[in-house]
Coordinates of C-alpha atoms in Angstrom, one line a residue:
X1 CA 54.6 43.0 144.1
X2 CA 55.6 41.8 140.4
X3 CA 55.4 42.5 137.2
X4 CA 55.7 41.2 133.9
X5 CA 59.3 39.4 133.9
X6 CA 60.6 41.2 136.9
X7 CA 62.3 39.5 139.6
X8 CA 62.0 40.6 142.9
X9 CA 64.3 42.3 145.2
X10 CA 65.2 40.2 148.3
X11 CA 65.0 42.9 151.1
X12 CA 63.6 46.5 149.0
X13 CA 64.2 48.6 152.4
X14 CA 68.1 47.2 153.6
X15 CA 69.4 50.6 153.8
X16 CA 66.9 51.6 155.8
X17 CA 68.2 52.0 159.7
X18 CA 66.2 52.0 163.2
X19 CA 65.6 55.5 162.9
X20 CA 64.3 55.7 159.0
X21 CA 66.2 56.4 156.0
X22 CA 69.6 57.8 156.2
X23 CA 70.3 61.2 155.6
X24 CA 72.9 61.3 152.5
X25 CA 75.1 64.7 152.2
X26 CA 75.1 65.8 149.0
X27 CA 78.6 67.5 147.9
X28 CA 78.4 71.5 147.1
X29 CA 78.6 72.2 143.4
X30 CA 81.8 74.4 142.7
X31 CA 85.5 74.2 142.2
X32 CA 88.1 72.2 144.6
X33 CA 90.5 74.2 145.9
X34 CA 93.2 73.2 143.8
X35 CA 90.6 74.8 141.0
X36 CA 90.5 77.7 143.2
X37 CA 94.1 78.2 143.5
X38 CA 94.7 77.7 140.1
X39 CA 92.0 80.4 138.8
X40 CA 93.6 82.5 141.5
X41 CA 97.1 82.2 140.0
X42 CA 95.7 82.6 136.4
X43 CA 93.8 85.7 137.0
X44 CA 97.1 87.5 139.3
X45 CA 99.1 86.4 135.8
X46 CA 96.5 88.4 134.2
X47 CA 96.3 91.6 135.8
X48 CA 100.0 91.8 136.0
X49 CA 100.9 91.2 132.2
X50 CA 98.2 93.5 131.4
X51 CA 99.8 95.8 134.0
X52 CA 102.9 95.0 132.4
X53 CA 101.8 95.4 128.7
X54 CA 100.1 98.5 129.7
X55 CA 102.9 100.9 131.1
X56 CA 105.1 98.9 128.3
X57 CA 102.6 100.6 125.9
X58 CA 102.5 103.7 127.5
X59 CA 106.2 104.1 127.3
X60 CA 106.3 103.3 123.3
X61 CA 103.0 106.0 123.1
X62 CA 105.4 108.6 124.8
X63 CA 108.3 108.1 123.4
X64 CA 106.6 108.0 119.6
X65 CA 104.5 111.3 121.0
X66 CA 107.8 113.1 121.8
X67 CA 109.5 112.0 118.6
X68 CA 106.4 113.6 116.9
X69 CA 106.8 116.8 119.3
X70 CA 110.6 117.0 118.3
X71 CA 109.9 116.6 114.1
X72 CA 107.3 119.1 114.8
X73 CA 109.7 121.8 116.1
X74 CA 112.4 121.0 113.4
X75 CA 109.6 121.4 111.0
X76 CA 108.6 124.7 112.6
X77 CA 111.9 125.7 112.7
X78 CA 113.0 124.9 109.1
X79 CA 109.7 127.4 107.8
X80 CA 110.8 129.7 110.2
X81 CA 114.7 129.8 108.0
X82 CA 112.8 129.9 104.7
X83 CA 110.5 132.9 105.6
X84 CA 113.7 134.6 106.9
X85 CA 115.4 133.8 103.4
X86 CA 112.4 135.0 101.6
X87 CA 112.3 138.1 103.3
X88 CA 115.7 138.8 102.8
X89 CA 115.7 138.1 99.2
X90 CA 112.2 140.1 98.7
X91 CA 114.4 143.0 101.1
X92 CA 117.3 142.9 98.6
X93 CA 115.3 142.5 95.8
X94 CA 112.9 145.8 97.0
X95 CA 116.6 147.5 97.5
X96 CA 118.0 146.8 94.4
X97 CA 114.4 148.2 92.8
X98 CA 114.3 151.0 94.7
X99 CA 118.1 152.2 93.5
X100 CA 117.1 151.2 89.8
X101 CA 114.3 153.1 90.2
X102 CA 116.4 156.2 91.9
X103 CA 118.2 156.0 88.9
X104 CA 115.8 155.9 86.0
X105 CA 114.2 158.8 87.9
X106 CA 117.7 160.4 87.9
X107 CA 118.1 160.0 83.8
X108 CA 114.7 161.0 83.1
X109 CA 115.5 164.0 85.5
X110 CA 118.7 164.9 83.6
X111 CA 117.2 164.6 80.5
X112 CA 113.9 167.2 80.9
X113 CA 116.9 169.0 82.2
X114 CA 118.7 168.5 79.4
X115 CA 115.9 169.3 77.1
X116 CA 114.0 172.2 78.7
X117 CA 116.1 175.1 76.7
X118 CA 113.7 173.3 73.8
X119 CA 110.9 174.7 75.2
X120 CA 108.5 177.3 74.0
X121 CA 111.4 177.8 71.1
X122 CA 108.6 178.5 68.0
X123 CA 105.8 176.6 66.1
X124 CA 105.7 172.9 67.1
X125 CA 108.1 172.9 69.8
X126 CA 107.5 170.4 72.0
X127 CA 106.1 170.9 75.6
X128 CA 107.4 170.4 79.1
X129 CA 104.8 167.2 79.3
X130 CA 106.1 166.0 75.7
X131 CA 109.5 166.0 76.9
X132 CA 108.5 164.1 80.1
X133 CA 106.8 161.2 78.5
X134 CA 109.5 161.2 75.8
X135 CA 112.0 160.9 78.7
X136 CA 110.2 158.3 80.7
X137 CA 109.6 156.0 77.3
X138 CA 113.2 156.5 76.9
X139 CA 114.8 155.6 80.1
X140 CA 111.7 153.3 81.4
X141 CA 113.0 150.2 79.7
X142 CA 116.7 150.9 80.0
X143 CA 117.6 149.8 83.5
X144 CA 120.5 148.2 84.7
X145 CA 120.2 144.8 82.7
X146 CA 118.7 142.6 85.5
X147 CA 115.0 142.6 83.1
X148 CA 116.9 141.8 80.4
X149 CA 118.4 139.1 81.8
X150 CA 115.0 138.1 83.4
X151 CA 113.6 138.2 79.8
X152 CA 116.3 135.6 78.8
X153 CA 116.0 133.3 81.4
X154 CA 112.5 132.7 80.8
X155 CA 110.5 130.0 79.8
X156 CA 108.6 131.6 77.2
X157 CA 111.2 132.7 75.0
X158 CA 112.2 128.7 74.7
X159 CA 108.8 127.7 74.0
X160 CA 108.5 129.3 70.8
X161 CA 106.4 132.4 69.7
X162 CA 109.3 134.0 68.6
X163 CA 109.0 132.3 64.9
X164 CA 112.0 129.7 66.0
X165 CA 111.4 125.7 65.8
X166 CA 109.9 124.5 68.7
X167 CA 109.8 120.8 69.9
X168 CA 106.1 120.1 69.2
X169 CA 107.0 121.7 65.6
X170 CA 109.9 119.8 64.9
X171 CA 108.1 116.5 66.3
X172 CA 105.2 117.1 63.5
X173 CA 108.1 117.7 61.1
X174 CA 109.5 114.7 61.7
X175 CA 106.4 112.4 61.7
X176 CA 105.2 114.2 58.4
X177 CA 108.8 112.8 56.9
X178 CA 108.5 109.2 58.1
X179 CA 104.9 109.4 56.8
X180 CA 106.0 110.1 53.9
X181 CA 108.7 107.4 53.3
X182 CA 106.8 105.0 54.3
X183 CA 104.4 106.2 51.5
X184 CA 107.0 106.1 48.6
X185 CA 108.5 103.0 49.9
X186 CA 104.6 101.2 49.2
X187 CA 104.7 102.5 45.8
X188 CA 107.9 101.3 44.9
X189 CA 107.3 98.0 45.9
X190 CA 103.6 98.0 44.0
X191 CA 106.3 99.5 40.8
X192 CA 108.7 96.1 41.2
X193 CA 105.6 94.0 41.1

């Protein structure tokens, strides 16, 4: 059968054999086994650099852990040397109250002491509780030095308020000044013109 332009084949059923049409065996879709052997190869490279990697890893993870661990307890241990300073300083420093108090209570002893035969003596003598507080007002302030030199070592006696020239005064001084020589320089050079 024809049609249009078409030639005709010469024998349409040559591959055809005594017994019918022969069976043709397809090939199985997959990999060859060199593609096998290579995805083998690849994933085993795999799992044993990530094997590799990992414990690498792990090791850097422990080590930096125990480096943290060790700055930790040097840490710990360094607070533990400054609260053992502090509380031998705030020891001494409760000490050396303690005696300066011993002795202010010792002069103001010696002195109500000292002063009792003024007692009951007339009109307007002074009583045993005048002498106290005099005594304490006298010998409360009069330690042995260490407020005084607390009081000079202050901050607040350098920032003023004790009717000396402070820094932020002097600054204001010294911007007033330039103020005002840079005002009589104008007005000589408006004189000259």
């Amino acid at each position: 059968m024809t049609f249009g332009n078409s030639t005709p084949e010469a024998a349409p059923y040559a591959d055809e054999g005594p017994y019918g049409t022969p069976v043709v065996h397809h090939k199985k879709a997959g990999l060859t086994r060199r593609g096998k052997v290579a995805i083998a190869v690849a994933g085993v490279a795999i799992v044993g650099g990530g094997t590799i990697w990992f414990q690498v890893h792990s090791a850097a993870v422990a080590k930096d852990e125990k480096e943290a661990a060790a700055l930790r307890i040097q840490m710990k241990k360094l607070e533990l040397e400054e609260m053992k300073i502090r509380n031998e300083k705030a020891a001494a420093d409760k000490k050396a109250a303690t005696a300066s108090a011993d002795k202010v209570q010792a002069a103001v002893d010696k002195c109500v002491k000292d002063s009792s035969d003024l007692i009951g003596k007339g009109y307007g003598s002074p009583s045993k509780g005048d002498i106290v507080a005099n005594c304490k007002q006298q010998y409360d302030g009069a330690t042995d030095g260490s407020d005084m030199a607390a009081a000079g070592s202050s901050t607040e006696s350098e920032s003023g308020g004790g009717g000396g020239v402070n820094a932020p005064t002097l600054l204001a001084l010294g911007g007033a000044g330039a103020l005002a020589l840079v005002a009589f320089a104008r007005k000589g050079k408006k004189a000259d013109a």
